[in-house]
Coordinates of C-alpha atoms and ligand atoms in Angstrom, one line a residue:
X2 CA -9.0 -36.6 -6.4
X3 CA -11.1 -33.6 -6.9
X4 CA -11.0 -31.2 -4.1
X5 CA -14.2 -28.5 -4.1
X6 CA -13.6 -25.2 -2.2
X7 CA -16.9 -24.1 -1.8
X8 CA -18.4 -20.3 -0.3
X9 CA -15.8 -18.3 -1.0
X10 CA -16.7 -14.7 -0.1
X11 CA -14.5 -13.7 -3.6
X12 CA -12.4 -15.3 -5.8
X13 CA -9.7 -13.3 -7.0
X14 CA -7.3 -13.3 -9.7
X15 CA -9.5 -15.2 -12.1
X16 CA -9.5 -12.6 -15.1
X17 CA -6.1 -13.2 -16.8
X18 CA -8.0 -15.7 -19.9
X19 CA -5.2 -17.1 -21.1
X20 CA -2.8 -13.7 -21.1
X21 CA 0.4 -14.5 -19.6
X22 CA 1.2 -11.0 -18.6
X23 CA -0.7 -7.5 -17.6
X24 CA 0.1 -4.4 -19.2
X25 CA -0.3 -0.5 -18.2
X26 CA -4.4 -0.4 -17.7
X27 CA -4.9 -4.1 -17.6
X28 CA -2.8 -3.7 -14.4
X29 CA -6.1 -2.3 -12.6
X30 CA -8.7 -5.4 -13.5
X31 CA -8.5 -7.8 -11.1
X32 CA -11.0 -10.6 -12.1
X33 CA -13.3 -11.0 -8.9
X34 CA -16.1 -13.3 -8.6
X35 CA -18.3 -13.0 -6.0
X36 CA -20.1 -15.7 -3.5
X37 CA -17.6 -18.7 -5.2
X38 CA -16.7 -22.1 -5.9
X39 CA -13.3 -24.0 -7.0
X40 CA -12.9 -27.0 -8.0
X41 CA -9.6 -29.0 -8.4
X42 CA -8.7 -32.0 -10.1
X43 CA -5.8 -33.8 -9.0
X44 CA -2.8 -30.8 -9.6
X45 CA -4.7 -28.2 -11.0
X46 CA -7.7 -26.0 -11.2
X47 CA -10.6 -27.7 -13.0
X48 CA -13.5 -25.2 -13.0
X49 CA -15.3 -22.2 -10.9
X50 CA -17.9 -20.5 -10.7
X51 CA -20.8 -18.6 -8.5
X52 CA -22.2 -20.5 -5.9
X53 CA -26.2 -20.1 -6.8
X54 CA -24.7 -22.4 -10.0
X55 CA -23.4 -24.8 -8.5
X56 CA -24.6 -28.2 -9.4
X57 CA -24.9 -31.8 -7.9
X58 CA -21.9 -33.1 -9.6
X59 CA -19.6 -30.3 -8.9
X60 CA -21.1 -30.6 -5.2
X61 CA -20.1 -34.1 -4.7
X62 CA -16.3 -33.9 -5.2
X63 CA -14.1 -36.2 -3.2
X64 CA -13.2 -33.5 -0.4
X65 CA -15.5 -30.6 0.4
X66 CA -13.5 -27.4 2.0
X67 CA -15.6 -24.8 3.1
X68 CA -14.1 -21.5 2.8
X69 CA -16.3 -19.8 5.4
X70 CA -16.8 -16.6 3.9
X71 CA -12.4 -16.3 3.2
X72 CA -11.4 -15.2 -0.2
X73 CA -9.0 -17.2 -2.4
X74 CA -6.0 -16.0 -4.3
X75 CA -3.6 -17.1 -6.2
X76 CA -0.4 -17.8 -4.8
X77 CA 2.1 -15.5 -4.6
X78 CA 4.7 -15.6 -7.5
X79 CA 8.2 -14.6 -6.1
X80 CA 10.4 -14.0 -9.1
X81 CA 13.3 -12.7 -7.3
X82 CA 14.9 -14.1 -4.5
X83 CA 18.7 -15.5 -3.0
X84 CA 17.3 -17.6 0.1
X85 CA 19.7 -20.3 0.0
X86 CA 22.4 -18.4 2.2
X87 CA 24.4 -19.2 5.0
X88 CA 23.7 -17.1 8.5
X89 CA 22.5 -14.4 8.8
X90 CA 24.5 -10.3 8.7
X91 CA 22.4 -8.4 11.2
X92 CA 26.0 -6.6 11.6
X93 CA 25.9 -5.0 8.9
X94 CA 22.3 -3.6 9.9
X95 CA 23.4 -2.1 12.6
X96 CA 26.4 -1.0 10.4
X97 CA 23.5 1.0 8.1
X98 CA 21.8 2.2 11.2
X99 CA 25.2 3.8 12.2
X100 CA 25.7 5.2 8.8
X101 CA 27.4 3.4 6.9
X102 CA 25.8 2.7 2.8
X103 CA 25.7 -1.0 1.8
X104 CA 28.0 0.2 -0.9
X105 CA 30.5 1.4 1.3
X106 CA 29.8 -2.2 3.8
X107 CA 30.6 -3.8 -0.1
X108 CA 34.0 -2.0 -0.5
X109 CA 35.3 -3.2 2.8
X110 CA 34.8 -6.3 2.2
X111 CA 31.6 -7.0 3.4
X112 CA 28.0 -7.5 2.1
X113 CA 27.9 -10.8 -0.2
X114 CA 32.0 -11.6 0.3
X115 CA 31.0 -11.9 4.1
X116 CA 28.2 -14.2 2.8
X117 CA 30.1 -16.3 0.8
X118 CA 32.6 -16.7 3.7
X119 CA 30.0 -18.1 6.0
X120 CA 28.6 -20.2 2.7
X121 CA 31.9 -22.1 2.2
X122 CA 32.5 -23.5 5.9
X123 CA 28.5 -25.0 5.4
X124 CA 28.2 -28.4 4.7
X125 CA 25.7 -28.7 1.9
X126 CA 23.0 -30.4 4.0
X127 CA 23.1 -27.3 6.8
X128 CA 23.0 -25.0 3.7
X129 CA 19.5 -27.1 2.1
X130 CA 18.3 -27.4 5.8
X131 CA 18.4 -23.5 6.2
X132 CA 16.9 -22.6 2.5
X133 CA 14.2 -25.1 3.2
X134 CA 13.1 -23.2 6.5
X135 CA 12.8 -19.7 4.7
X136 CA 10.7 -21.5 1.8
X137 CA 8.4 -23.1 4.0
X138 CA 7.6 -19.5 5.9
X139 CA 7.4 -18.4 2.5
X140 CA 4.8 -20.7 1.2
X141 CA 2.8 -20.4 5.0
X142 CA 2.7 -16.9 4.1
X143 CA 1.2 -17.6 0.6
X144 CA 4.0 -18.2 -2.2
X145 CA 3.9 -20.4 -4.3
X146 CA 6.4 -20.0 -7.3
X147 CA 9.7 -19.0 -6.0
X148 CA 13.0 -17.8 -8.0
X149 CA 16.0 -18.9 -6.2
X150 CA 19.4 -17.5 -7.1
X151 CA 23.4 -18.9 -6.6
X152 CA 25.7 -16.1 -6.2
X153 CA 27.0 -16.7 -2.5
X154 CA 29.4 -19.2 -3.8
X155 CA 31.7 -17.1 -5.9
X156 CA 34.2 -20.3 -7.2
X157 CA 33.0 -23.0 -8.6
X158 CA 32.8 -25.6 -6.3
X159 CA 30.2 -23.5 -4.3
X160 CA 28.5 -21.9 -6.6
X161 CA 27.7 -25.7 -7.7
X162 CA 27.2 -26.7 -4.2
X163 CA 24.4 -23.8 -3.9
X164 CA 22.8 -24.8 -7.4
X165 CA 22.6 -28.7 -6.0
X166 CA 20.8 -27.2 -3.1
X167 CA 18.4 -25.9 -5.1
X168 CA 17.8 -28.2 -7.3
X169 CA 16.9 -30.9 -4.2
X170 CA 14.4 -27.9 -2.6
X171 CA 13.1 -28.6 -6.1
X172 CA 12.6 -31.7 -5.8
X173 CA 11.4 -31.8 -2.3
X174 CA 9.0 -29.0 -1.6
X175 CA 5.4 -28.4 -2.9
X176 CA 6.0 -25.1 -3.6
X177 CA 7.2 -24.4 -7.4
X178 CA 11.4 -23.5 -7.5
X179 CA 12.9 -22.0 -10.7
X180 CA 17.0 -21.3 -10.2
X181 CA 19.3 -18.8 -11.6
X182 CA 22.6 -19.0 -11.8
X183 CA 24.4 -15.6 -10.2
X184 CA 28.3 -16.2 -10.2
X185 CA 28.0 -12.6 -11.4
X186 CA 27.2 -11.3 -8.3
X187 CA 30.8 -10.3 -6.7
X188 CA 34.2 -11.3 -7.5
X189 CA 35.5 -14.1 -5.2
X190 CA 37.8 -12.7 -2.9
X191 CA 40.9 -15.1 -4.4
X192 CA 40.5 -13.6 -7.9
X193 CA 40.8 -10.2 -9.7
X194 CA 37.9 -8.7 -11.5
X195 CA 39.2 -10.0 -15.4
X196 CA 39.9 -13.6 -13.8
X197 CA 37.1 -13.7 -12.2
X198 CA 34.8 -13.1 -15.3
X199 CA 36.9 -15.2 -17.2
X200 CA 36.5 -18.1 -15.1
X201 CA 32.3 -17.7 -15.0
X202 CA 32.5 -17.8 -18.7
X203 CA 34.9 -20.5 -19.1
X204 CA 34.8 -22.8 -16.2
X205 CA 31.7 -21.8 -14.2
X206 CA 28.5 -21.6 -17.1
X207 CA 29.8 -24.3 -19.3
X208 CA 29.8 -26.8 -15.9
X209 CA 26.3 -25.2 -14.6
X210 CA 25.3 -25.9 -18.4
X211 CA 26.2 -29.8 -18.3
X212 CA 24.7 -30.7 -15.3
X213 CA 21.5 -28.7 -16.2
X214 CA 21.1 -26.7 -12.9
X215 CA 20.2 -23.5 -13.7
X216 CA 17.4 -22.3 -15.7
X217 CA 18.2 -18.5 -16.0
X218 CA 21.1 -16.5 -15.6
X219 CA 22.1 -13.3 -13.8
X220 CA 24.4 -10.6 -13.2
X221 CA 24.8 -7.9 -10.8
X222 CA 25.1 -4.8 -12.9
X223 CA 25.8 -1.9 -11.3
X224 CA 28.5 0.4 -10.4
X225 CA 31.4 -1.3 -8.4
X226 CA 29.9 -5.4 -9.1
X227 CA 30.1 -5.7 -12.9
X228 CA 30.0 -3.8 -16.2
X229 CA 27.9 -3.6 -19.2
X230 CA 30.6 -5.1 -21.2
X231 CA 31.2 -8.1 -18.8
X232 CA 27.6 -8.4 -18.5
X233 CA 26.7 -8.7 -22.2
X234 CA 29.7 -11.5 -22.3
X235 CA 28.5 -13.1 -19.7
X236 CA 24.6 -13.1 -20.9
X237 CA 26.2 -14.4 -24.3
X238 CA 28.1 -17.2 -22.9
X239 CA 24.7 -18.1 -20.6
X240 CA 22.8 -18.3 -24.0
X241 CA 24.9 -21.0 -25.4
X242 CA 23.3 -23.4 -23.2
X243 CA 19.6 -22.1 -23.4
X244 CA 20.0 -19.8 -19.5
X245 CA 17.7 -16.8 -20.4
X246 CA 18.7 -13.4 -18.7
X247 CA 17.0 -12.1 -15.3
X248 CA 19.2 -9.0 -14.6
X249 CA 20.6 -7.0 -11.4
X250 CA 20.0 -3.4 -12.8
X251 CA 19.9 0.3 -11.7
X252 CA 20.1 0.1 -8.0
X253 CA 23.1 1.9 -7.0
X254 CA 23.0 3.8 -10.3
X255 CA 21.8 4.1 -13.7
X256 CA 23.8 1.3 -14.7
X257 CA 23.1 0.2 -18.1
X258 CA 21.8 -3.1 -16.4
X259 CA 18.2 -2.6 -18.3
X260 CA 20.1 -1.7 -21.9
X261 CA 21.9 -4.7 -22.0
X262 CA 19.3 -6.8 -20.6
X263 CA 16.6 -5.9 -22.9
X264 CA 19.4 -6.4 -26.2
X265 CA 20.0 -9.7 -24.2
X266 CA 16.1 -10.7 -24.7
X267 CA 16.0 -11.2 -20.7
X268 CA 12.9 -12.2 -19.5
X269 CA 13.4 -9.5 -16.7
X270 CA 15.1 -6.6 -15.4
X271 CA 15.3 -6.3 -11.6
X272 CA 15.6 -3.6 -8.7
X273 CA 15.2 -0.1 -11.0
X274 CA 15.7 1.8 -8.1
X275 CA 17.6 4.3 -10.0
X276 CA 15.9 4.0 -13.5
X277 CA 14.9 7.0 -15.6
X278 CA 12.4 8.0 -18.1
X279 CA 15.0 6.4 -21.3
X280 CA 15.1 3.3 -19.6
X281 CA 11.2 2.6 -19.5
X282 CA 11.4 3.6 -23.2
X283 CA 14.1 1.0 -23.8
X284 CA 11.5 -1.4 -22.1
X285 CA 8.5 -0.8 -24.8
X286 CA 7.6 -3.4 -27.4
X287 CA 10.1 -5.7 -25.5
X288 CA 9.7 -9.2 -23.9
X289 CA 11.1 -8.0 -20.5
X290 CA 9.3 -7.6 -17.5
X291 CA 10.2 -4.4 -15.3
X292 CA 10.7 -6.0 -11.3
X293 CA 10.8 -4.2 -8.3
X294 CA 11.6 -5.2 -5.0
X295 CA 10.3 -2.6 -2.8
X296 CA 11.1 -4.4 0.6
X297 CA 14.8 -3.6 -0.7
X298 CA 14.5 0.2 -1.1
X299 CA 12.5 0.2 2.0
X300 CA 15.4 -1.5 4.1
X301 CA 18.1 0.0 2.7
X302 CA 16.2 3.9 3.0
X303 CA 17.0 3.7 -0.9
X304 CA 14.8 5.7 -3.6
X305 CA 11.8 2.9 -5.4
X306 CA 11.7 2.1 -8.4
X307 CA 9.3 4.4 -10.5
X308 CA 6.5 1.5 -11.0
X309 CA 3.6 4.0 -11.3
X310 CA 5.1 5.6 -14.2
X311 CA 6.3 2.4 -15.6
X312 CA 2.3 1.0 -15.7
X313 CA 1.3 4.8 -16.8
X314 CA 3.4 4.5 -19.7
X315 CA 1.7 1.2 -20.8
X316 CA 4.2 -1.2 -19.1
X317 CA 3.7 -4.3 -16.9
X318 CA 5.3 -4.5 -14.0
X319 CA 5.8 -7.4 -11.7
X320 CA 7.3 -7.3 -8.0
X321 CA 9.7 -9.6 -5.8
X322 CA 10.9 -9.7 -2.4
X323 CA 14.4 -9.8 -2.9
X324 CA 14.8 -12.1 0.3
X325 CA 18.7 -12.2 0.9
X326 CA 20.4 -11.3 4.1
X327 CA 21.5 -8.4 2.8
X328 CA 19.8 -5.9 1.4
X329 CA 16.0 -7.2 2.6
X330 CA 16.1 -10.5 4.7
X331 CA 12.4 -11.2 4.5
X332 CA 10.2 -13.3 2.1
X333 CA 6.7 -11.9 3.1
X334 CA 4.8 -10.9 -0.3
X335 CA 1.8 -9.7 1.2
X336 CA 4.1 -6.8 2.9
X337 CA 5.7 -6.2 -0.5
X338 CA 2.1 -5.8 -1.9
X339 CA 1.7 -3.4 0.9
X340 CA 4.9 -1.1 0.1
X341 CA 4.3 -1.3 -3.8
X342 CA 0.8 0.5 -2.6
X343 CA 2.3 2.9 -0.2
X344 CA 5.6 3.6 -1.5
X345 CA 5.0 2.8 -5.2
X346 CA 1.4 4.0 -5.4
X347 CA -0.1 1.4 -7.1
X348 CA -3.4 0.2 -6.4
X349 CA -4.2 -3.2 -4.7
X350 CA -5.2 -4.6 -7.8
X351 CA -2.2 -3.7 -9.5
X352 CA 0.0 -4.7 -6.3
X353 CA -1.4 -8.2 -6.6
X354 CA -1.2 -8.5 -10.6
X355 CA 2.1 -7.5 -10.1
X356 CA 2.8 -10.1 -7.0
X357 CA 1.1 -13.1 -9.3
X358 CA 0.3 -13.3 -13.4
X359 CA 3.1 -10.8 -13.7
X360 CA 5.5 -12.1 -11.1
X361 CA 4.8 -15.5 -12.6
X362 CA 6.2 -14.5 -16.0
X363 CA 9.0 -12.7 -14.8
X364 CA 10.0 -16.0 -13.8
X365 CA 8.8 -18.1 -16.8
X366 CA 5.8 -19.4 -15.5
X367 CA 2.6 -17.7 -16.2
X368 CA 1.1 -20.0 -18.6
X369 CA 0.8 -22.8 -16.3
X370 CA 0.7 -20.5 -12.5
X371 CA 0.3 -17.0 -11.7
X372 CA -3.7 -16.7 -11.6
X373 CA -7.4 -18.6 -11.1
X374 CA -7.4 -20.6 -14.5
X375 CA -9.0 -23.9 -15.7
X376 CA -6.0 -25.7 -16.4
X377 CA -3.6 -23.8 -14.3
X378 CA -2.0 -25.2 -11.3
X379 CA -4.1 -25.5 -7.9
X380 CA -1.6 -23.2 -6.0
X381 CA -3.8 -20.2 -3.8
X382 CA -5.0 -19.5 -0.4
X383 CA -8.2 -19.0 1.5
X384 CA -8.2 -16.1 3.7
X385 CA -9.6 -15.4 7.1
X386 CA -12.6 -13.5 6.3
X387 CA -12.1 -10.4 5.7
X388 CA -13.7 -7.0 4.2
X389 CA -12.4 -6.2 1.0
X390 CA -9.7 -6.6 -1.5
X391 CA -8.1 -3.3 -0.5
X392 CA -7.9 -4.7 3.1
X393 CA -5.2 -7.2 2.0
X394 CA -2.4 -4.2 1.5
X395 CA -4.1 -1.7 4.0
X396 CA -3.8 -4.1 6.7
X397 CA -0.2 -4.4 6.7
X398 CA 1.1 -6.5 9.2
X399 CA -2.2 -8.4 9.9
X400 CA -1.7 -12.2 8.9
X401 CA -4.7 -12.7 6.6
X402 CA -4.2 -16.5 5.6
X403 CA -6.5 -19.2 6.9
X404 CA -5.2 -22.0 4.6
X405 CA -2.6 -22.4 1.9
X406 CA -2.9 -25.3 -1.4
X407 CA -0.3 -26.2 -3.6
X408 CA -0.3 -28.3 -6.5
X409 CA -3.7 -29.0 -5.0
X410 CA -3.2 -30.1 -1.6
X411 CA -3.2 -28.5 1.5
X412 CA 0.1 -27.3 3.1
X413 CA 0.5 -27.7 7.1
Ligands
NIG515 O1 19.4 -8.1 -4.9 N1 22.0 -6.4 -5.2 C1 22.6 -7.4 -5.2 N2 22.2 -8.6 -4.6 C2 21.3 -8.6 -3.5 C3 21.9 -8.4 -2.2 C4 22.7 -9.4 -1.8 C5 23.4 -9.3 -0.5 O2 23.6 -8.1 0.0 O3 23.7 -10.3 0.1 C6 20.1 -7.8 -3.9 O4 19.8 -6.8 -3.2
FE516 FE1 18.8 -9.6 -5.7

């Protein structure tokens, strides 16, 4: 079936020829082409072009979508996310409001242990019925890669129940679902810190690794979750079944999250809220891709993570909701775009390479998603009409989408 989307005000995102991420001033080109065609060919994008070329052939595909002036983008790539969780802990918020940190929330016993509480009396169909609700607002508001962690389990019998859950949203939903295994993201509340590492390494990965239901691996590096020194024996015992590193790092401190990570060839290094210059130098010539997840910092009043200097030294960056009901408990990319403008200063078109070609290969998929590509998977939007690129982020709560395709067909 070849689907043509036809008068598209611009298309966006359709510079990236063949790169699979953006560095430092590459960040700013944003291929645009104006007055537009797309065509699709079963799953994926076939050709484009300018309309005043179009010819018969193209013309006649099977299904003729007008875009009536909208743009089209690529989908959103969220690299970064926990959205298969149990309830929700709008306690807790108020708890901030009052003054408490969400480290402090952490040490009584709160934040994720409450989670993982609330996770364990779900049967795994409520759990998959919940997740699938958050995706599918998700991919209304324009995503269409998302990373999904475990890490509300915290024994192994849940932290496998959470990975089975996300392994049927993969199998069920349009939208593209990569998983990460996260025992390491608290210790379970039944074990002590050396037992509980113990038992991720021993019992936990080698069981996840069998039954082939993670793709990544991750650990919450930070000051009062886990060290450097359980974090590189963890990252070493993920490797022995093929679980690349995506890493918790610097966001209650300067952790040693990104040092490890990057000696641990992880394909990213998340949060950065508390990063300095020596980490960004740690970053250079390495595979890893720098994630930040401004709708954190901005819901938790924390500092962000130093993105503008990151791309000014040369860098790519790539950016991620977060969506977990703790520390940001929303999945709209279009805001984060928004906040890595205001709060990060970056520029739309750096906001929205970071929310797609680099988003996508923070998660391992920008060779086949992440940008307008022959080839590429048909996952974008059409927009309402509206004025400019720069309107997207500047026009921050406005819904812009008209209509959402994945894998080439149109999501209701
Ligand atoms: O990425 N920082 C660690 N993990 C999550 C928060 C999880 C939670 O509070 O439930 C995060 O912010
Ligand atoms: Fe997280």
């Amino acid at each position: 079936m070849r689907t043509l989307i036809k008068n598209i005000k611009t298309l966006v995102g359709a510079g990236s020829e063949g790169k699979l991420r953006l560095e430092g001033a590459e960040m700013a080109q944003l291929g645009t082409i104006d007055n537009a065609w797309l065509l699709v060919d079963g799953e994926r994008i076939s050709s484009f072009g300018e309309m005043r070329c179009l010819d018969e052939a193209t013309a006649c595909a099977d299904l003729v979508v007008d875009a009536q002036g909208g743009m089209v983008l690529p989908s959103w790539c969220d690299p970064h996310t926990h959205i298969v969780y149990a309830g929700s802990r709008e306690g807790e918020f108020v708890d901030k409001i009052r003054g408490m940190s969400y480290e402090e929330i952490a040490k009584r016993g709160g934040g994720i242990l409450n989670s993982a509480d609330l996770l364990h009396t779900l049967t795994e169909e409520s759990l998959y019925e919940q997740a699938v609700k958050r995706a599918r607002e998700m991919m209304l508001k324009g995503t269409g890669c998302i990373e999904i962690k475990s890490g509300y389990g915290l024994n192994t019998a849940d932290e496998l129940k959470m990975l089975r859950v996300i392994k049927r949203m993969k199998e069920t939903l349009p939208v593209k679902i990569v998983s990460t295994f996260l025992g390491a993201h608290a210790v379970g509340r039944q074990y002590t810190q050396p037992e509980y590492v113990n038992l991720i390494i021993d019992e936990m990965i080698p069981e996840v690794g069998r039954q082939k239901l993670a793709d990544y691996i991750d650990v919450f590096c930070d000051t009062g979750f886990f060290t450097v020194e359980e974090t590189a024996r963890i990252l070493e015992a993920g490797a022995k079944w093929g679980m690349l590193p995506k890493i918790h790092a610097d966001e209650l401190a300067s952790s040693g999250g990104v040092e490890v990570g990057v000696a641990h060839n992880a394909l990213s290094v998340d949060h950065l809220e508390r990063m300095t210059d020596s980490q960004i130098e740690v970053l250079r010539g390495s595979g890893t891709m720098p994630t930040a997840l401004p709708g954190t910092s901005f819901f938790l009043n924390m500092p962000f993570a130093p993105a503008r200097k990151i791309i000014d030294a040369g860098l790519g960056v790539a950016v991620a909701s977060d969506y977990n009901p703790g520390s940001t408990p929303s999945g709209d990319m279009k805001f984060v775009v928004s906040l890595a403008c205001i709060k990060m200063r970056l520029l739309p078109e750096e906001a929205i390479n970071a929310a797609t070609i680099n988003s996508a290969y923070a998660m391992g998929l920008s060779k086949d998603y992440g940008s307008i590509e022959a080839g590429k998977v048909a996952n974008f939007f059409i927009t309402e009409p509206i004025p400019s690129v720069n309107f997207i982020p500047y026009a921050y709560t406005s819904p812009i989408i008209s209509r959402v395709f994945l894998k080439g067909e149109e999501v209701h």
